[in-house]
Amino acid sequence: MTLSSSFISSFIAGIILGRWSDRTMKIKRIILIANIWEIVGNLLYFMASSKWMLLGSKFISGVGMGVGPAVIADVARRTTDKERTSVLAVLMGCRQLGLMLGPGFNLFLKDANFSVGSITVDKLNVPGLFMVVLWLLMQLAVVWMFHDADEEKHGRGRLTAPTLSGWNQYKTEFLRGEMVVLLLAVFATYFTQTTIETILAPVTFQLFKWTETENSIVLCLAGVEIIIVFVCVRFASRRVSDRSLLLFGLVCMLIALSTGVFIFQSPSGGTNQLPLFVFGLIIDLIGLPIIGVSSASLFTKLTARDQQGLGQGIQRGVVGIAAILGPLWAGLSLDHLTVMFVMMVVLMAAILTLTVRYFVRLVMISSFPSDAAFLDSADSDDAGA
């Protein structure tokens, strides 16, 4: 429930803040406001004396997390189509580095034992205080070092969405076949990934009798691999198109999920299945960051500049929904692992088929003769499909 509250508030805030960035084209003020929500949320976590205060703290912090779509939208407006994938790979690599280093801070926070006023600080609430300090430093860095882009200088790509009003504008912009395929690819990827992360501990214990120590080592190595893949994507994007990277990433995910089917057909487990398990995990962690970067980059290139924030908010929302449903699916099907992986293989195979079907249209819209001509062609293709 706590994680779900954070995802829900992040989803709602992502769309609102993303749309706000589209209207103003100024991101600095939005970041400062989002950081305040993070500070308040973590301060509440530090002071929490009940489960409801903890729930509220995660909900409030989730609002701050909603600034992500606005930030990516700003990156899209500041970069050219050729350099964007490379820049997004660096940003996502930094995020992954933070996810790796964050838990390590608990090594020196776990021994905390002091008081701040009437509040006793221990290993349970000290992360909240620590994050308040970090977000305050972040706030100062934004004030002194971050500057809004000059739109006349940095504007890139398709300038505006087609001149429509209300629902028709958003339908034309975000419900085209290729946009739906990208959203489905993102959903399938993060749905399967969160499912795998949820079952990792019980499955490795069942197969190999691994404890928390072995699983922690696996997670650390996985983080290192993902960062290496992000670095590779940064350089590969200069020679390989986003749509080709996306297709390769989906193939990797399909292969990785297929190994799960073979592993769980034999319930006995044992070290004889370890090589196949390691192979599947490595391939999975190759596909995940490639899909993350290429899909985000493609989404910005297929979206008008004045709709970037809203588009990223929608995409972030899809990721949040997948992150909620994945663990639920894992819990429901934990006793039927073969069925679980067969269903995920079918899902990924369907997404891969759709990606191949729309492959020729997964390119930046500005490469077409005109927006109107492209959208007319897209509508006719969708009708035929």
mmCIF file of C-alpha atoms in Angstrom:
data_model
loop_
_atom_site.group_PDB
_atom_site.id
_atom_site.type_symbol
_atom_site.label_atom_id
_atom_site.label_comp_id
_atom_site.label_asym_id
_atom_site.label_seq_id
_atom_site.Cartn_x
_atom_site.Cartn_y
_atom_site.Cartn_z
ATOM 1 C CA MET A 1 0.000 0.000 0.000
ATOM 2 C CA THR A 2 2.867 2.347 0.836
ATOM 3 C CA LEU A 3 4.570 1.830 -2.531
ATOM 4 C CA SER A 4 1.248 2.078 -4.355
ATOM 5 C CA SER A 5 0.503 5.458 -2.750
ATOM 6 C CA SER A 6 3.846 6.747 -4.006
ATOM 7 C CA PHE A 7 3.199 5.465 -7.537
ATOM 8 C CA ILE A 8 -0.310 6.932 -7.599
ATOM 9 C CA SER A 9 0.761 10.406 -6.477
ATOM 10 C CA SER A 10 3.754 10.289 -8.827
ATOM 11 C CA PHE A 11 1.472 9.365 -11.740
ATOM 12 C CA ILE A 12 -0.970 12.216 -11.065
ATOM 13 C CA ALA A 13 1.780 14.751 -10.387
ATOM 14 C CA GLY A 14 3.730 13.624 -13.454
ATOM 15 C CA ILE A 15 0.857 14.492 -15.775
ATOM 16 C CA ILE A 16 0.131 17.812 -14.026
ATOM 17 C CA LEU A 17 3.763 18.960 -13.806
ATOM 18 C CA GLY A 18 4.468 17.693 -17.307
ATOM 19 C CA ARG A 19 1.569 19.679 -18.713
ATOM 20 C CA TRP A 20 2.679 22.721 -16.703
ATOM 21 C CA SER A 21 6.122 22.494 -18.290
ATOM 22 C CA ASP A 22 4.467 22.352 -21.736
ATOM 23 C CA ARG A 23 2.556 25.546 -21.029
ATOM 24 C CA THR A 24 5.415 27.559 -19.542
ATOM 25 C CA MET A 25 8.496 25.904 -21.104
ATOM 26 C CA LYS A 26 10.203 26.818 -17.796
ATOM 27 C CA ILE A 27 11.381 23.880 -15.709
ATOM 28 C CA LYS A 28 13.413 25.488 -12.909
ATOM 29 C CA ARG A 29 10.413 26.641 -10.881
ATOM 30 C CA ILE A 30 8.753 23.233 -11.315
ATOM 31 C CA ILE A 31 11.850 21.429 -10.004
ATOM 32 C CA LEU A 32 12.046 23.723 -6.971
ATOM 33 C CA ILE A 33 8.382 23.114 -6.130
ATOM 34 C CA ALA A 34 8.750 19.340 -6.597
ATOM 35 C CA ASN A 35 11.786 19.346 -4.310
ATOM 36 C CA ILE A 36 9.718 21.002 -1.580
ATOM 37 C CA TRP A 37 7.286 18.076 -1.734
ATOM 38 C CA GLU A 38 10.243 15.691 -1.378
ATOM 39 C CA ILE A 39 11.564 17.620 1.631
ATOM 40 C CA VAL A 40 8.169 17.668 3.344
ATOM 41 C CA GLY A 41 7.536 13.998 2.590
ATOM 42 C CA ASN A 42 10.876 12.856 3.968
ATOM 43 C CA LEU A 43 10.532 15.112 6.995
ATOM 44 C CA LEU A 44 7.158 13.508 7.703
ATOM 45 C CA TYR A 45 8.772 10.078 7.313
ATOM 46 C CA PHE A 46 11.400 11.085 9.864
ATOM 47 C CA MET A 47 8.748 12.277 12.330
ATOM 48 C CA ALA A 48 6.217 9.503 11.650
ATOM 49 C CA SER A 49 4.653 7.893 14.703
ATOM 50 C CA SER A 50 2.001 5.805 12.948
ATOM 51 C CA LYS A 51 1.480 3.809 9.771
ATOM 52 C CA TRP A 52 -0.797 6.531 8.427
ATOM 53 C CA MET A 53 1.938 9.125 8.738
ATOM 54 C CA LEU A 54 4.256 6.752 6.857
ATOM 55 C CA LEU A 55 1.631 6.320 4.160
ATOM 56 C CA GLY A 56 1.176 10.074 3.914
ATOM 57 C CA SER A 57 4.917 10.647 3.731
ATOM 58 C CA LYS A 58 5.281 8.316 0.741
ATOM 59 C CA PHE A 59 2.291 9.918 -0.975
ATOM 60 C CA ILE A 60 3.766 13.403 -0.541
ATOM 61 C CA SER A 61 7.233 12.280 -1.678
ATOM 62 C CA GLY A 62 5.600 10.694 -4.718
ATOM 63 C CA VAL A 63 4.388 14.131 -5.800
ATOM 64 C CA GLY A 64 8.011 15.251 -5.891
ATOM 65 C CA MET A 65 8.928 12.208 -7.964
ATOM 66 C CA GLY A 66 6.388 13.411 -10.520
ATOM 67 C CA VAL A 67 8.872 16.003 -11.783
ATOM 68 C CA GLY A 68 10.607 13.283 -13.820
ATOM 69 C CA PRO A 69 8.433 13.682 -16.962
ATOM 70 C CA ALA A 70 8.945 17.449 -16.948
ATOM 71 C CA VAL A 71 12.720 16.970 -16.700
ATOM 72 C CA ILE A 72 12.837 14.503 -19.603
ATOM 73 C CA ALA A 73 10.617 16.836 -21.620
ATOM 74 C CA ASP A 74 13.089 19.640 -20.977
ATOM 75 C CA VAL A 75 15.939 17.392 -22.115
ATOM 76 C CA ALA A 76 13.997 16.635 -25.284
ATOM 77 C CA ARG A 77 13.606 20.345 -26.018
ATOM 78 C CA ARG A 78 17.293 21.077 -25.383
ATOM 79 C CA THR A 79 18.735 18.266 -27.526
ATOM 80 C CA THR A 80 18.761 17.344 -31.179
ATOM 81 C CA ASP A 81 17.264 14.062 -32.331
ATOM 82 C CA LYS A 82 20.764 12.645 -32.955
ATOM 83 C CA GLU A 83 22.138 13.372 -29.482
ATOM 84 C CA ARG A 84 18.993 12.765 -27.430
ATOM 85 C CA THR A 85 19.323 9.004 -26.983
ATOM 86 C CA SER A 86 22.907 9.431 -25.806
ATOM 87 C CA VAL A 87 21.909 12.081 -23.270
ATOM 88 C CA LEU A 88 18.995 10.007 -21.966
ATOM 89 C CA ALA A 89 21.325 7.037 -21.539
ATOM 90 C CA VAL A 90 23.562 9.177 -19.308
ATOM 91 C CA LEU A 91 20.583 10.396 -17.244
ATOM 92 C CA MET A 92 19.164 6.919 -16.761
ATOM 93 C CA GLY A 93 22.625 5.591 -15.967
ATOM 94 C CA CYS A 94 22.950 8.213 -13.220
ATOM 95 C CA ARG A 95 19.579 7.151 -11.844
ATOM 96 C CA GLN A 96 20.713 3.532 -11.775
ATOM 97 C CA LEU A 97 23.918 4.579 -10.017
ATOM 98 C CA GLY A 98 21.798 6.271 -7.375
ATOM 99 C CA LEU A 99 19.720 3.123 -6.942
ATOM 100 C CA MET A 100 22.934 1.176 -6.385
ATOM 101 C CA LEU A 101 24.588 3.609 -3.976
ATOM 102 C CA GLY A 102 21.460 4.486 -2.001
ATOM 103 C CA PRO A 103 21.166 1.228 -0.030
ATOM 104 C CA GLY A 104 24.881 1.438 0.748
ATOM 105 C CA PHE A 105 24.312 4.515 2.921
ATOM 106 C CA ASN A 106 22.452 2.302 5.359
ATOM 107 C CA LEU A 107 25.814 0.849 6.331
ATOM 108 C CA PHE A 108 26.697 3.977 8.303
ATOM 109 C CA LEU A 109 23.111 5.042 9.082
ATOM 110 C CA LYS A 110 22.106 1.790 10.779
ATOM 111 C CA ASP A 111 24.036 2.658 13.965
ATOM 112 C CA ALA A 112 22.349 6.051 14.423
ATOM 113 C CA ASN A 113 21.292 6.639 18.014
ATOM 114 C CA PHE A 114 20.721 10.256 19.028
ATOM 115 C CA SER A 115 17.902 12.734 19.548
ATOM 116 C CA VAL A 116 16.635 15.762 17.649
ATOM 117 C CA GLY A 117 14.431 17.601 20.112
ATOM 118 C CA SER A 118 11.844 15.124 21.319
ATOM 119 C CA ILE A 119 12.424 12.733 18.417
ATOM 120 C CA THR A 120 14.688 9.742 18.945
ATOM 121 C CA VAL A 121 16.738 9.045 15.822
ATOM 122 C CA ASP A 122 17.423 5.391 15.049
ATOM 123 C CA LYS A 123 17.977 3.162 12.033
ATOM 124 C CA LEU A 124 14.275 3.201 11.198
ATOM 125 C CA ASN A 125 13.733 6.949 10.807
ATOM 126 C CA VAL A 126 17.234 8.273 10.115
ATOM 127 C CA PRO A 127 16.885 7.721 6.318
ATOM 128 C CA GLY A 128 14.141 10.375 6.345
ATOM 129 C CA LEU A 129 16.407 12.913 8.038
ATOM 130 C CA PHE A 130 19.291 12.025 5.732
ATOM 131 C CA MET A 131 17.119 12.533 2.637
ATOM 132 C CA VAL A 132 15.861 15.881 3.931
ATOM 133 C CA VAL A 133 19.483 17.072 4.048
ATOM 134 C CA LEU A 134 20.177 15.748 0.545
ATOM 135 C CA TRP A 135 17.072 17.389 -0.910
ATOM 136 C CA LEU A 136 17.979 20.708 0.729
ATOM 137 C CA LEU A 137 21.414 20.505 -0.921
ATOM 138 C CA MET A 138 19.690 19.646 -4.198
ATOM 139 C CA GLN A 139 17.469 22.700 -3.793
ATOM 140 C CA LEU A 140 20.494 24.948 -3.399
ATOM 141 C CA ALA A 141 22.165 23.370 -6.433
ATOM 142 C CA VAL A 142 19.094 24.036 -8.589
ATOM 143 C CA VAL A 143 18.874 27.653 -7.432
ATOM 144 C CA TRP A 144 22.525 28.424 -8.163
ATOM 145 C CA MET A 145 23.409 26.128 -11.077
ATOM 146 C CA PHE A 146 20.304 25.387 -13.152
ATOM 147 C CA HIS A 147 18.983 27.729 -15.812
ATOM 148 C CA ASP A 148 15.931 27.457 -18.022
ATOM 149 C CA ALA A 149 16.523 26.898 -21.709
ATOM 150 C CA ASP A 150 16.200 29.654 -24.266
ATOM 151 C CA GLU A 151 13.434 28.292 -26.490
ATOM 152 C CA GLU A 152 14.553 30.252 -29.526
ATOM 153 C CA LYS A 153 17.993 28.733 -29.182
ATOM 154 C CA HIS A 154 17.193 25.229 -27.992
ATOM 155 C CA GLY A 155 13.887 24.395 -29.696
ATOM 156 C CA ARG A 156 14.132 21.076 -31.493
ATOM 157 C CA GLY A 157 11.954 18.736 -33.531
ATOM 158 C CA ARG A 158 8.306 19.111 -34.426
ATOM 159 C CA LEU A 159 7.201 22.475 -33.055
ATOM 160 C CA THR A 160 3.550 21.972 -32.212
ATOM 161 C CA ALA A 161 0.829 19.384 -32.319
ATOM 162 C CA PRO A 162 -1.779 19.567 -35.092
ATOM 163 C CA THR A 163 -4.271 22.394 -34.571
ATOM 164 C CA LEU A 164 -7.143 20.538 -32.935
ATOM 165 C CA SER A 165 -9.098 21.119 -29.748
ATOM 166 C CA GLY A 166 -9.892 19.117 -26.646
ATOM 167 C CA TRP A 167 -9.916 15.334 -26.751
ATOM 168 C CA ASN A 168 -9.245 15.201 -30.515
ATOM 169 C CA GLN A 169 -5.873 16.873 -30.020
ATOM 170 C CA TYR A 170 -4.730 14.322 -27.443
ATOM 171 C CA LYS A 171 -6.225 11.418 -29.407
ATOM 172 C CA THR A 172 -4.343 12.467 -32.529
ATOM 173 C CA GLU A 173 -1.116 12.955 -30.610
ATOM 174 C CA PHE A 174 -1.024 9.933 -28.302
ATOM 175 C CA LEU A 175 -3.352 7.271 -29.714
ATOM 176 C CA ARG A 176 -1.573 6.739 -33.004
ATOM 177 C CA GLY A 177 -0.566 3.146 -33.595
ATOM 178 C CA GLU A 178 3.163 3.662 -33.062
ATOM 179 C CA MET A 179 2.589 5.589 -29.821
ATOM 180 C CA VAL A 180 0.367 2.834 -28.457
ATOM 181 C CA VAL A 181 3.008 0.255 -29.381
ATOM 182 C CA LEU A 182 5.669 2.186 -27.462
ATOM 183 C CA LEU A 183 3.435 2.420 -24.395
ATOM 184 C CA LEU A 184 2.646 -1.291 -24.589
ATOM 185 C CA ALA A 185 6.350 -2.107 -24.919
ATOM 186 C CA VAL A 186 7.141 -0.038 -21.833
ATOM 187 C CA PHE A 187 4.288 -1.639 -19.893
ATOM 188 C CA ALA A 188 5.269 -5.195 -20.840
ATOM 189 C CA THR A 189 8.933 -4.578 -20.013
ATOM 190 C CA TYR A 190 8.388 -3.117 -16.557
ATOM 191 C CA PHE A 191 5.535 -5.510 -15.778
ATOM 192 C CA THR A 192 7.746 -8.529 -16.423
ATOM 193 C CA GLN A 193 10.733 -6.922 -14.718
ATOM 194 C CA THR A 194 8.900 -6.117 -11.482
ATOM 195 C CA THR A 195 7.436 -9.616 -11.545
ATOM 196 C CA ILE A 196 10.923 -11.118 -11.769
ATOM 197 C CA GLU A 197 12.251 -8.861 -9.012
ATOM 198 C CA THR A 198 9.371 -9.892 -6.740
ATOM 199 C CA ILE A 199 9.940 -13.641 -7.137
ATOM 200 C CA LEU A 200 13.753 -13.498 -7.139
ATOM 201 C CA ALA A 201 14.268 -14.295 -3.449
ATOM 202 C CA PRO A 202 11.789 -17.202 -3.122
ATOM 203 C CA VAL A 203 12.794 -18.675 -6.482
ATOM 204 C CA THR A 204 16.543 -18.612 -5.820
ATOM 205 C CA PHE A 205 15.930 -20.208 -2.424
ATOM 206 C CA GLN A 206 13.787 -22.893 -4.024
ATOM 207 C CA LEU A 207 16.291 -23.638 -6.781
ATOM 208 C CA PHE A 208 19.675 -23.002 -5.189
ATOM 209 C CA LYS A 209 18.997 -22.479 -1.456
ATOM 210 C CA TRP A 210 20.351 -18.933 -1.721
ATOM 211 C CA THR A 211 20.049 -16.612 1.253
ATOM 212 C CA GLU A 212 19.850 -12.819 1.490
ATOM 213 C CA THR A 213 23.622 -12.596 1.053
ATOM 214 C CA GLU A 214 23.680 -14.322 -2.338
ATOM 215 C CA ASN A 215 20.682 -12.330 -3.543
ATOM 216 C CA SER A 216 22.324 -9.065 -2.463
ATOM 217 C CA ILE A 217 25.413 -9.968 -4.466
ATOM 218 C CA VAL A 218 23.239 -10.729 -7.503
ATOM 219 C CA LEU A 219 21.470 -7.370 -7.210
ATOM 220 C CA CYS A 220 24.779 -5.513 -6.945
ATOM 221 C CA LEU A 221 26.171 -7.285 -10.010
ATOM 222 C CA ALA A 222 22.914 -6.606 -11.835
ATOM 223 C CA GLY A 223 23.259 -2.895 -11.118
ATOM 224 C CA VAL A 224 26.810 -2.896 -12.453
ATOM 225 C CA GLU A 225 25.708 -4.672 -15.629
ATOM 226 C CA ILE A 226 22.872 -2.218 -16.200
ATOM 227 C CA ILE A 227 25.247 0.748 -15.905
ATOM 228 C CA ILE A 228 27.626 -0.905 -18.392
ATOM 229 C CA VAL A 229 24.715 -1.398 -20.807
ATOM 230 C CA PHE A 230 23.710 2.266 -20.437
ATOM 231 C CA VAL A 231 27.272 3.264 -21.355
ATOM 232 C CA CYS A 232 27.176 0.968 -24.380
ATOM 233 C CA VAL A 233 23.819 2.408 -25.464
ATOM 234 C CA ARG A 234 25.248 5.916 -25.215
ATOM 235 C CA PHE A 235 27.850 5.104 -27.858
ATOM 236 C CA ALA A 236 25.763 2.667 -29.910
ATOM 237 C CA SER A 237 22.998 5.255 -30.356
ATOM 238 C CA ARG A 238 25.326 7.261 -32.615
ATOM 239 C CA ARG A 239 25.297 4.462 -35.174
ATOM 240 C CA VAL A 240 22.138 2.470 -34.453
ATOM 241 C CA SER A 241 18.602 3.866 -34.688
ATOM 242 C CA ASP A 242 16.281 3.963 -31.693
ATOM 243 C CA ARG A 243 13.801 1.590 -33.297
ATOM 244 C CA SER A 244 16.538 -0.982 -33.962
ATOM 245 C CA LEU A 245 17.687 -0.711 -30.340
ATOM 246 C CA LEU A 246 14.089 -1.157 -29.179
ATOM 247 C CA LEU A 247 13.646 -4.245 -31.343
ATOM 248 C CA PHE A 248 16.903 -5.745 -30.063
ATOM 249 C CA GLY A 249 15.896 -5.058 -26.464
ATOM 250 C CA LEU A 250 12.526 -6.764 -26.914
ATOM 251 C CA VAL A 251 14.207 -9.809 -28.450
ATOM 252 C CA CYS A 252 16.533 -9.985 -25.427
ATOM 253 C CA MET A 253 13.578 -9.832 -23.047
ATOM 254 C CA LEU A 254 11.772 -12.574 -24.965
ATOM 255 C CA ILE A 255 14.830 -14.840 -24.820
ATOM 256 C CA ALA A 256 15.286 -14.165 -21.096
ATOM 257 C CA LEU A 257 11.662 -14.965 -20.292
ATOM 258 C CA SER A 258 11.832 -18.126 -22.391
ATOM 259 C CA THR A 259 14.679 -19.405 -20.225
ATOM 260 C CA GLY A 260 12.347 -19.138 -17.240
ATOM 261 C CA VAL A 261 9.917 -21.525 -18.908
ATOM 262 C CA PHE A 262 12.670 -24.118 -19.378
ATOM 263 C CA ILE A 263 13.959 -23.673 -15.822
ATOM 264 C CA PHE A 264 10.622 -24.228 -14.117
ATOM 265 C CA GLN A 265 9.603 -27.188 -16.241
ATOM 266 C CA SER A 266 11.973 -29.120 -13.980
ATOM 267 C CA PRO A 267 10.836 -28.502 -10.390
ATOM 268 C CA SER A 268 13.763 -30.326 -8.798
ATOM 269 C CA GLY A 269 16.144 -27.363 -9.112
ATOM 270 C CA GLY A 270 19.813 -27.741 -8.337
ATOM 271 C CA THR A 271 23.090 -26.401 -9.615
ATOM 272 C CA ASN A 272 22.495 -27.912 -13.066
ATOM 273 C CA GLN A 273 19.998 -25.100 -13.698
ATOM 274 C CA LEU A 274 22.340 -22.353 -12.501
ATOM 275 C CA PRO A 275 24.014 -21.680 -15.902
ATOM 276 C CA LEU A 276 20.618 -21.266 -17.588
ATOM 277 C CA PHE A 277 19.429 -19.010 -14.760
ATOM 278 C CA VAL A 278 22.531 -16.816 -15.002
ATOM 279 C CA PHE A 279 22.238 -16.657 -18.801
ATOM 280 C CA GLY A 280 18.601 -15.579 -18.617
ATOM 281 C CA LEU A 281 19.361 -12.955 -15.990
ATOM 282 C CA ILE A 282 22.230 -11.476 -18.007
ATOM 283 C CA ILE A 283 20.122 -11.292 -21.187
ATOM 284 C CA ASP A 284 17.224 -9.758 -19.257
ATOM 285 C CA LEU A 285 19.486 -7.032 -17.848
ATOM 286 C CA ILE A 286 20.772 -6.264 -21.333
ATOM 287 C CA GLY A 287 17.268 -5.784 -22.710
ATOM 288 C CA LEU A 288 15.855 -3.710 -19.840
ATOM 289 C CA PRO A 289 18.030 -0.559 -20.104
ATOM 290 C CA ILE A 290 18.039 -0.694 -23.904
ATOM 291 C CA ILE A 291 14.240 -0.648 -23.998
ATOM 292 C CA GLY A 292 14.112 2.043 -21.311
ATOM 293 C CA VAL A 293 16.359 4.450 -23.207
ATOM 294 C CA SER A 294 15.199 3.752 -26.768
ATOM 295 C CA SER A 295 11.478 3.897 -25.924
ATOM 296 C CA ALA A 296 11.871 7.169 -24.008
ATOM 297 C CA SER A 297 13.876 8.703 -26.842
ATOM 298 C CA LEU A 298 11.434 7.510 -29.501
ATOM 299 C CA PHE A 299 8.489 8.817 -27.503
ATOM 300 C CA THR A 300 10.005 12.309 -27.407
ATOM 301 C CA LYS A 301 10.715 12.202 -31.131
ATOM 302 C CA LEU A 302 7.162 11.149 -31.961
ATOM 303 C CA THR A 303 5.652 13.837 -29.733
ATOM 304 C CA ALA A 304 5.274 17.527 -30.537
ATOM 305 C CA ARG A 305 7.508 19.894 -28.570
ATOM 306 C CA ASP A 306 4.551 21.562 -26.877
ATOM 307 C CA GLN A 307 3.228 18.155 -25.728
ATOM 308 C CA GLN A 308 6.473 16.685 -24.399
ATOM 309 C CA GLY A 309 5.690 17.043 -20.698
ATOM 310 C CA LEU A 310 2.223 15.520 -20.977
ATOM 311 C CA GLY A 311 3.574 12.705 -23.136
ATOM 312 C CA GLN A 312 6.287 11.851 -20.642
ATOM 313 C CA GLY A 313 3.718 12.009 -17.843
ATOM 314 C CA ILE A 314 1.589 9.434 -19.656
ATOM 315 C CA GLN A 315 4.595 7.187 -20.265
ATOM 316 C CA ARG A 316 5.685 7.490 -16.621
ATOM 317 C CA GLY A 317 2.148 6.604 -15.576
ATOM 318 C CA VAL A 318 2.260 3.442 -17.661
ATOM 319 C CA VAL A 319 5.517 2.484 -15.919
ATOM 320 C CA GLY A 320 3.870 3.087 -12.529
ATOM 321 C CA ILE A 321 0.872 0.930 -13.398
ATOM 322 C CA ALA A 322 3.192 -1.852 -14.555
ATOM 323 C CA ALA A 323 5.194 -1.560 -11.326
ATOM 324 C CA ILE A 324 1.991 -2.039 -9.310
ATOM 325 C CA LEU A 325 0.516 -4.899 -11.357
ATOM 326 C CA GLY A 326 3.792 -6.828 -11.720
ATOM 327 C CA PRO A 327 4.179 -7.733 -8.022
ATOM 328 C CA LEU A 328 0.444 -8.509 -7.812
ATOM 329 C CA TRP A 329 0.776 -10.943 -10.722
ATOM 330 C CA ALA A 330 3.852 -12.463 -9.070
ATOM 331 C CA GLY A 331 1.970 -13.031 -5.821
ATOM 332 C CA LEU A 332 -1.013 -14.606 -7.548
ATOM 333 C CA SER A 333 1.030 -16.995 -9.704
ATOM 334 C CA LEU A 334 3.965 -17.782 -7.410
ATOM 335 C CA ASP A 335 2.778 -21.380 -7.029
ATOM 336 C CA HIS A 336 2.547 -21.796 -10.811
ATOM 337 C CA LEU A 337 5.851 -20.440 -12.077
ATOM 338 C CA THR A 338 5.742 -22.190 -15.455
ATOM 339 C CA VAL A 339 2.335 -20.656 -16.190
ATOM 340 C CA MET A 340 3.635 -17.282 -15.012
ATOM 341 C CA PHE A 341 6.540 -17.308 -17.449
ATOM 342 C CA VAL A 342 4.504 -18.728 -20.331
ATOM 343 C CA MET A 343 2.038 -15.848 -19.992
ATOM 344 C CA MET A 344 4.865 -13.307 -19.903
ATOM 345 C CA VAL A 345 6.461 -14.902 -22.974
ATOM 346 C CA VAL A 346 3.149 -14.627 -24.825
ATOM 347 C CA LEU A 347 2.817 -10.976 -23.770
ATOM 348 C CA MET A 348 6.346 -10.097 -24.876
ATOM 349 C CA ALA A 349 5.959 -12.012 -28.166
ATOM 350 C CA ALA A 350 2.783 -10.042 -28.914
ATOM 351 C CA ILE A 351 4.547 -6.730 -28.227
ATOM 352 C CA LEU A 352 7.474 -7.784 -30.411
ATOM 353 C CA THR A 353 5.057 -8.621 -33.239
ATOM 354 C CA LEU A 354 3.380 -5.217 -32.956
ATOM 355 C CA THR A 355 6.761 -3.487 -32.936
ATOM 356 C CA VAL A 356 7.705 -5.226 -36.184
ATOM 357 C CA ARG A 357 4.323 -4.262 -37.632
ATOM 358 C CA TYR A 358 4.864 -0.558 -36.853
ATOM 359 C CA PHE A 359 8.630 -0.559 -37.304
ATOM 360 C CA VAL A 360 8.660 1.715 -40.363
ATOM 361 C CA ARG A 361 6.717 4.398 -38.473
ATOM 362 C CA LEU A 362 8.959 4.457 -35.400
ATOM 363 C CA VAL A 363 10.935 7.438 -36.670
ATOM 364 C CA MET A 364 10.951 11.130 -35.865
ATOM 365 C CA ILE A 365 7.895 12.810 -37.326
ATOM 366 C CA SER A 366 9.883 15.727 -38.717
ATOM 367 C CA SER A 367 11.385 13.277 -41.209
ATOM 368 C CA PHE A 368 8.009 13.114 -42.952
ATOM 369 C CA PRO A 369 6.904 15.691 -45.541
ATOM 370 C CA SER A 370 4.419 17.259 -43.132
ATOM 371 C CA ASP A 371 2.658 16.519 -39.893
ATOM 372 C CA ALA A 372 -0.759 16.604 -41.479
ATOM 373 C CA ALA A 373 0.228 14.198 -44.235
ATOM 374 C CA PHE A 374 1.790 11.825 -41.751
ATOM 375 C CA LEU A 375 -1.205 11.864 -39.419
ATOM 376 C CA ASP A 376 -3.611 11.305 -42.291
ATOM 377 C CA SER A 377 -1.485 8.331 -43.373
ATOM 378 C CA ALA A 378 -1.325 7.057 -39.791
ATOM 379 C CA ASP A 379 -5.102 7.228 -39.413
ATOM 380 C CA SER A 380 -5.655 5.310 -42.644
ATOM 381 C CA ASP A 381 -3.085 2.671 -41.632
ATOM 382 C CA ASP A 382 -4.746 2.236 -38.233
ATOM 383 C CA ALA A 383 -8.121 1.870 -39.879
ATOM 384 C CA GLY A 384 -6.729 -0.779 -42.205
ATOM 385 C CA ALA A 385 -5.069 -2.615 -39.312
#
